[in-house]
Coordinates of C-alpha atoms and ligand atoms in Angstrom, one line a residue:
X1 CA 5.3 32.6 -33.3
X2 CA 2.5 30.0 -33.3
X3 CA -0.6 30.5 -35.5
X4 CA -3.4 31.9 -33.5
X5 CA -7.5 30.9 -34.6
X6 CA -8.8 34.5 -35.5
X7 CA -12.5 33.8 -35.8
X8 CA -15.0 33.1 -33.3
X9 CA -16.1 30.3 -35.3
X10 CA -12.8 28.5 -35.7
X11 CA -12.0 28.9 -32.1
X12 CA -15.4 27.5 -31.2
X13 CA -14.8 24.2 -33.3
X14 CA -11.4 23.8 -31.6
X15 CA -12.7 24.2 -27.8
X16 CA -16.1 22.3 -28.1
X17 CA -15.0 18.9 -26.6
X18 CA -16.3 15.9 -28.1
X19 CA -19.2 14.2 -26.4
X20 CA -18.1 11.0 -25.3
X21 CA -20.5 8.2 -24.0
X22 CA -19.4 5.0 -22.6
X23 CA -21.7 1.6 -22.8
X24 CA -20.6 -0.6 -19.8
X25 CA -19.6 0.6 -16.6
X26 CA -17.8 -2.2 -14.6
X27 CA -13.8 -2.4 -14.7
X28 CA -13.0 -0.4 -17.9
X29 CA -16.1 1.6 -18.1
X30 CA -15.4 3.1 -14.8
X31 CA -11.6 3.6 -15.7
X32 CA -12.8 5.2 -18.7
X33 CA -14.8 8.0 -16.7
X34 CA -11.7 8.5 -14.9
X35 CA -9.5 9.0 -18.0
X36 CA -12.2 11.4 -19.3
X37 CA -12.0 13.6 -16.3
X38 CA -8.5 14.6 -17.2
X39 CA -9.2 15.5 -20.7
X40 CA -10.0 18.8 -22.2
X41 CA -10.6 17.9 -25.7
X42 CA -13.4 15.1 -24.6
X43 CA -16.5 15.1 -22.3
X44 CA -18.2 12.2 -20.5
X45 CA -21.8 13.0 -21.1
X46 CA -23.5 9.5 -21.1
X47 CA -23.2 5.9 -20.0
X48 CA -25.1 2.6 -19.7
X49 CA -24.9 -0.4 -17.6
X50 CA -26.9 -3.5 -17.4
X51 CA -29.8 -2.1 -15.4
X52 CA -29.9 1.6 -16.3
X53 CA -28.3 4.6 -18.0
X54 CA -27.3 8.4 -17.1
X55 CA -26.7 11.3 -19.3
X56 CA -26.3 15.1 -18.9
X57 CA -25.1 17.3 -21.5
X58 CA -23.0 19.4 -19.1
X59 CA -20.8 16.2 -18.4
X60 CA -21.3 13.4 -15.4
X61 CA -18.9 13.4 -12.2
X62 CA -17.1 10.2 -12.3
X63 CA -16.8 9.9 -8.6
X64 CA -20.3 10.0 -7.8
X65 CA -21.3 7.8 -11.0
X66 CA -18.8 5.1 -9.6
X67 CA -19.9 5.4 -6.0
X68 CA -23.5 4.9 -7.0
X69 CA -22.6 2.2 -9.4
X70 CA -20.8 0.2 -6.7
X71 CA -23.0 0.6 -3.9
X72 CA -26.3 0.5 -5.8
X73 CA -25.4 -1.7 -8.8
X74 CA -26.3 1.0 -11.6
X75 CA -26.1 4.2 -13.0
X76 CA -29.9 4.4 -13.0
X77 CA -29.9 5.2 -9.5
X78 CA -28.1 9.0 -10.1
X79 CA -29.8 12.1 -10.4
X80 CA -29.2 12.1 -14.1
X81 CA -30.0 8.2 -14.6
X82 CA -32.8 6.1 -15.2
X83 CA -33.4 2.4 -14.4
X84 CA -34.1 0.6 -17.6
X85 CA -34.0 -2.9 -19.1
X86 CA -33.1 -1.6 -22.3
X87 CA -30.4 0.9 -21.5
X88 CA -28.3 0.7 -24.2
X89 CA -31.3 1.4 -26.8
X90 CA -32.8 4.1 -24.5
X91 CA -29.2 5.6 -24.5
X92 CA -28.9 5.9 -28.3
X93 CA -32.0 7.7 -28.4
X94 CA -31.7 10.2 -25.6
X95 CA -28.2 10.9 -25.5
X96 CA -26.5 13.5 -27.8
X97 CA -23.0 11.9 -28.1
X98 CA -20.2 12.2 -30.9
X99 CA -19.0 8.9 -30.0
X100 CA -19.1 5.7 -27.7
X101 CA -16.5 3.5 -26.3
X102 CA -18.1 0.2 -26.1
X103 CA -16.7 -1.4 -22.8
X104 CA -19.1 -4.1 -23.1
X105 CA -18.3 -8.0 -22.4
X106 CA -18.6 -9.9 -25.7
X107 CA -20.6 -12.5 -23.7
X108 CA -22.2 -14.5 -25.9
X109 CA -19.6 -14.1 -28.6
X110 CA -22.3 -12.4 -30.7
X111 CA -23.4 -9.4 -28.3
X112 CA -21.2 -6.6 -29.6
X113 CA -22.5 -7.5 -33.1
X114 CA -25.9 -7.3 -31.9
X115 CA -25.2 -4.0 -30.0
X116 CA -23.7 -2.5 -33.4
X117 CA -26.8 -3.7 -35.0
X118 CA -28.9 -1.7 -32.8
X119 CA -26.8 1.3 -33.5
X120 CA -27.2 1.1 -37.3
X121 CA -31.1 0.3 -37.1
X122 CA -31.7 3.2 -35.0
X123 CA -30.4 5.6 -37.5
X124 CA -27.7 7.0 -35.0
X125 CA -24.7 8.7 -36.7
X126 CA -21.1 8.9 -35.1
X127 CA -18.1 7.3 -34.0
X128 CA -18.0 4.0 -32.3
X129 CA -14.9 2.4 -30.9
X130 CA -14.4 -1.4 -29.1
X131 CA -11.7 -3.1 -27.4
X132 CA -12.9 -6.3 -28.4
X133 CA -10.4 -9.4 -28.6
X134 CA -11.5 -12.5 -30.3
X135 CA -10.9 -12.9 -33.8
X136 CA -14.3 -14.6 -34.3
X137 CA -16.0 -11.6 -32.9
X138 CA -14.1 -9.0 -35.4
X139 CA -14.9 -11.2 -38.1
X140 CA -18.7 -10.6 -37.5
X141 CA -18.2 -6.9 -37.3
X142 CA -16.4 -7.2 -40.8
X143 CA -19.7 -8.6 -42.4
X144 CA -21.4 -5.3 -41.3
X145 CA -18.9 -3.1 -43.1
X146 CA -21.4 -1.8 -46.0
X147 CA -24.4 -1.3 -43.4
X148 CA -22.1 0.5 -41.1
X149 CA -20.8 2.8 -44.2
X150 CA -24.4 3.2 -45.1
X151 CA -25.6 4.1 -41.7
X152 CA -22.8 7.1 -41.6
X153 CA -21.2 4.9 -38.5
X154 CA -17.2 5.2 -38.3
X155 CA -16.2 2.2 -36.6
X156 CA -12.9 1.6 -34.9
X157 CA -12.4 -2.1 -33.7
X158 CA -9.7 -3.5 -31.5
X159 CA -8.8 -0.4 -30.1
X160 CA -7.6 -1.5 -26.6
X161 CA -4.1 -2.5 -25.7
X162 CA -4.3 -6.0 -27.5
X163 CA -5.5 -5.8 -29.9
X164 CA -5.1 -2.0 -29.8
X165 CA -1.8 -0.4 -28.8
X166 CA 0.2 -3.7 -29.3
X167 CA -1.2 -4.1 -32.9
X168 CA -0.9 -0.6 -33.7
X169 CA 2.9 -0.9 -32.5
X170 CA 3.4 -4.1 -34.8
X171 CA 2.1 -2.3 -37.7
X172 CA 4.5 0.6 -37.2
X173 CA 7.5 -1.8 -36.5
X174 CA 6.7 -3.8 -39.8
X175 CA 7.9 -0.8 -41.7
X176 CA 11.1 -1.9 -41.5
X177 CA 11.1 -4.7 -43.2
X178 CA 10.5 -6.1 -46.9
X179 CA 8.6 -9.2 -44.9
X180 CA 7.3 -10.0 -41.8
X181 CA 8.3 -13.4 -40.5
X182 CA 6.8 -13.5 -37.0
X183 CA 4.7 -11.1 -34.7
X184 CA 4.5 -12.5 -31.1
X185 CA 2.5 -10.5 -28.3
X186 CA 3.2 -11.5 -24.9
X187 CA 1.0 -9.8 -22.2
X188 CA 1.1 -9.5 -18.4
X189 CA -1.9 -8.3 -16.4
X190 CA -1.8 -7.5 -12.7
X191 CA -5.2 -6.8 -10.9
X192 CA -6.0 -6.6 -7.3
X193 CA -9.1 -8.6 -7.5
X194 CA -10.9 -10.4 -10.3
X195 CA -14.4 -9.0 -9.6
X196 CA -13.1 -5.6 -10.7
X197 CA -13.2 -7.0 -14.3
X198 CA -15.3 -9.7 -14.5
X199 CA -16.1 -10.0 -18.1
X200 CA -12.5 -9.6 -18.8
X201 CA -11.5 -12.7 -16.6
X202 CA -14.0 -14.9 -17.7
X203 CA -13.5 -14.1 -21.4
X204 CA -9.7 -15.0 -20.7
X205 CA -10.9 -18.2 -19.0
X206 CA -12.8 -19.0 -22.3
X207 CA -9.4 -19.7 -23.7
X208 CA -8.2 -22.3 -21.3
X209 CA -7.9 -25.9 -22.3
X210 CA -11.2 -27.1 -22.4
X211 CA -13.1 -24.4 -21.8
X212 CA -15.1 -21.8 -24.4
X213 CA -16.8 -18.9 -24.7
X214 CA -20.3 -20.3 -23.8
X215 CA -18.7 -22.6 -20.7
X216 CA -17.2 -19.4 -19.3
X217 CA -20.2 -17.6 -19.3
X218 CA -22.3 -20.3 -17.9
X219 CA -20.0 -20.2 -15.0
X220 CA -21.0 -18.7 -11.3
X221 CA -18.8 -16.2 -9.7
X222 CA -18.3 -18.7 -6.9
X223 CA -17.0 -21.0 -9.9
X224 CA -14.7 -18.7 -11.5
X225 CA -13.4 -17.9 -7.7
X226 CA -13.0 -21.6 -7.2
X227 CA -10.9 -22.3 -10.6
X228 CA -9.0 -19.1 -9.8
X229 CA -8.0 -20.8 -6.1
X230 CA -6.9 -23.8 -7.9
X231 CA -4.3 -21.7 -9.8
X232 CA -3.2 -19.5 -7.1
X233 CA -5.3 -16.4 -8.8
X234 CA -2.8 -16.8 -12.3
X235 CA -4.2 -17.4 -15.7
X236 CA -1.7 -18.6 -18.3
X237 CA -2.7 -18.2 -21.7
X238 CA -1.3 -19.4 -24.8
X239 CA -2.1 -19.2 -28.6
X240 CA -5.3 -17.1 -28.1
X241 CA -7.7 -16.6 -30.5
X242 CA -6.9 -13.0 -30.5
X243 CA -8.0 -10.6 -33.1
X244 CA -4.4 -9.1 -33.7
X245 CA -4.2 -11.5 -36.1
X246 CA -6.9 -10.6 -38.4
X247 CA -6.5 -7.1 -38.2
X248 CA -2.5 -7.2 -39.1
X249 CA -3.8 -9.5 -42.2
X250 CA -6.3 -7.2 -43.3
X251 CA -3.9 -4.0 -42.7
X252 CA -1.7 -6.1 -45.2
X253 CA 1.0 -6.7 -42.7
X254 CA 1.3 -10.4 -42.6
X255 CA -0.8 -13.5 -42.8
X256 CA -2.6 -14.4 -39.8
X257 CA -0.9 -17.5 -38.8
X258 CA 2.3 -15.7 -38.6
X259 CA 0.9 -13.5 -35.3
X260 CA 0.7 -15.4 -31.7
X261 CA -0.8 -14.1 -28.6
X262 CA -0.4 -15.2 -25.2
X263 CA 0.1 -13.8 -21.6
X264 CA -0.1 -14.6 -17.9
X265 CA -2.9 -12.4 -15.9
X266 CA -2.5 -12.2 -12.0
X267 CA -6.0 -11.8 -10.5
X268 CA -4.7 -11.4 -7.2
X269 CA -1.9 -8.8 -7.3
X270 CA -1.9 -5.4 -9.2
X271 CA 1.8 -6.0 -9.8
X272 CA 2.4 -7.0 -13.9
X273 CA 3.6 -10.8 -13.6
X274 CA 5.7 -10.3 -16.5
X275 CA 6.4 -7.0 -18.8
X276 CA 3.9 -6.8 -22.0
X277 CA 5.8 -6.6 -25.1
X278 CA 5.3 -7.2 -29.1
X279 CA 8.0 -8.5 -30.8
X280 CA 8.2 -8.0 -34.5
X281 CA 10.6 -10.3 -36.7
X282 CA 11.5 -9.5 -40.2
X283 CA 13.6 -9.3 -43.3
X284 CA 15.1 -6.0 -44.2
X285 CA 15.2 -5.3 -48.0
X286 CA 19.1 -6.1 -47.8
X287 CA 18.4 -9.4 -46.4
X288 CA 19.0 -9.0 -42.7
X289 CA 16.7 -10.9 -40.5
X290 CA 16.1 -8.7 -37.4
X291 CA 13.5 -8.2 -34.2
X292 CA 12.1 -5.0 -33.1
X293 CA 10.7 -5.0 -29.6
X294 CA 8.4 -2.7 -28.1
X295 CA 7.8 -3.0 -24.4
X296 CA 4.9 -1.2 -22.2
X297 CA 6.2 0.2 -19.0
X298 CA 5.6 -2.6 -15.8
X299 CA 3.8 0.7 -14.0
X300 CA 0.8 0.9 -16.8
X301 CA -2.0 -0.5 -15.7
X302 CA -4.6 -2.6 -18.2
X303 CA -6.8 0.0 -17.7
X304 CA -4.5 3.0 -18.6
X305 CA -3.4 0.8 -21.8
X306 CA -6.6 0.1 -22.7
X307 CA -8.7 3.3 -22.3
X308 CA -6.0 5.8 -23.6
X309 CA -6.0 4.0 -26.9
X310 CA -9.5 3.6 -27.1
X311 CA -9.9 7.4 -26.8
X312 CA -7.0 8.3 -29.1
X313 CA -8.7 6.3 -31.6
X314 CA -12.4 7.9 -30.8
X315 CA -10.6 11.3 -31.5
X316 CA -8.9 9.8 -34.9
X317 CA -12.6 8.6 -35.4
X318 CA -14.3 11.8 -35.1
X319 CA -12.0 13.3 -37.4
X320 CA -12.4 11.0 -40.2
X321 CA -16.3 11.2 -39.5
X322 CA -16.2 15.1 -39.8
X323 CA -14.4 14.1 -43.2
X324 CA -16.9 12.2 -44.4
X325 CA -15.3 8.7 -43.8
X326 CA -17.5 6.0 -42.8
X327 CA -17.4 2.2 -42.3
X328 CA -15.3 -0.6 -40.3
X329 CA -11.5 0.5 -39.6
X330 CA -9.1 -0.9 -37.3
X331 CA -6.2 0.0 -35.0
X332 CA -3.8 -1.5 -37.7
X333 CA -5.1 1.0 -40.1
X334 CA -5.6 4.4 -38.1
X335 CA -3.1 6.3 -36.1
X336 CA -4.5 7.3 -32.8
X337 CA -4.5 10.8 -32.0
X338 CA -3.5 11.7 -28.3
X339 CA -6.6 13.3 -26.6
X340 CA -5.4 16.8 -24.3
Ligands
NAD401 P1 -17.0 -6.1 -16.3 O1 -17.5 -7.3 -16.4 O2 -16.1 -5.2 -15.3 O3 -18.1 -5.0 -16.9 C1 -19.3 -5.0 -17.9 C2 -20.1 -3.7 -17.7 O4 -21.1 -4.0 -18.8 C3 -21.2 -3.8 -16.3 O5 -21.2 -2.3 -16.0 C4 -22.2 -4.3 -16.9 O6 -23.3 -4.1 -16.2 C5 -22.8 -4.1 -18.5 N1 -23.3 -4.8 -19.1 C6 -23.5 -6.1 -19.2 N2 -24.4 -6.4 -20.1 C7 -25.2 -5.2 -20.4 C8 -26.2 -5.0 -21.3 N3 -26.7 -6.0 -21.9 N4 -26.4 -3.3 -21.7 C9 -25.5 -2.9 -20.8 N5 -24.8 -2.9 -19.9 C10 -24.3 -4.3 -20.0 O7 -16.4 -5.8 -17.8 P2 -14.9 -5.4 -18.3 O8 -14.0 -6.1 -17.6 O9 -14.5 -4.0 -18.0 O10 -14.4 -5.7 -19.6 C11 -15.4 -5.1 -20.6 C12 -14.8 -5.8 -22.0 O11 -13.5 -5.1 -22.3 C13 -14.8 -7.1 -22.2 O12 -15.0 -7.6 -23.4 C14 -13.1 -7.5 -22.4 O13 -12.9 -8.8 -22.8 C15 -12.6 -6.0 -22.9 N6 -11.2 -6.0 -22.8 C16 -10.4 -5.5 -23.6 C17 -9.0 -5.3 -23.7 C18 -8.4 -4.9 -24.8 O14 -6.8 -5.0 -24.4 N7 -8.6 -5.3 -25.8 C19 -8.2 -5.4 -22.2 C20 -9.4 -5.9 -21.2 C21 -10.5 -5.8 -21.5

């Protein structure tokens, strides 16, 4: 027979859901709210967008929040909401949250680091999880390691799909080998329209030859649409500056120059243009060279492959935080924990 919790206190700590906030309520933020609605171990209690925020200790209703955001442009119009030009700061001060998923655009490339600085300066304590993509963006956080630890924040970086699920899979697959020769991440993303994921698409455009983050950020929606018209809605990306490399290097798996990331994004079709996978090539202790391949199911969306791991890492982060482990950690160092 399985062990049962006996004391009321024990039962309360097991049952009390983790209170979760989501910063950014675009494509990923809205998907995050939907994912959380199916979880018993987590409760979605707070969110912020560019123009406002909402919080409710009893939980927010995803359908109503999404409908309000899509029709009026901000969560601030909800009954539980407030319109604000300093929505993140206000939410940090007001919401009682165990952990936040940062589903914000990293535009400019220093934006997320500036948000993290806000958390540190505010005296807030808890868990932060991001799905940031660029190596140079993660490097800015590395410099904040000591400040995060002193602030008693447990921060997990690179916890989406790539970096995230695929980086973690690479770190796991590496265990068969004595030396890692090459890690190749290839993603296929299909979305019905680019407007549902504006920041994701702008940040991907920034990797195209002739573009950078500032140029992509400055593009109007009409200019993005015109560029996508020229490519039939497809973005083909090679040798991207993706933080999987620095995260795997820091986790001691291999030097960063052995990690490559590329992929194809179809902005006009939810069907993936190719199967997302990671290939880990290495040499075993017997001298055999081989390749492990981990492939995601084609039916799984980008949103499922980002939000699932993000909350798995948030749960792991909450357990670390409760044990007094603070500072910066990554998807390549910590195993995500499945959220029921
Ligand atoms: P989006 O453009 O759809 O939405 C962004 C949201 O952030 C909006 O709600 C906007 O109002 C809000 N916002 C912007 N500035 C703000 C501010 N100053 N204060 C408060 N809220 C603000 O974004 P998206 O397409 O969902 O992407 C979010 C991030 O996720 C991007 O940085 C993207 O690169 C990243 N991403 C990572 C992965 C991965 O696998 N690691 C995959 C997809 C996307």
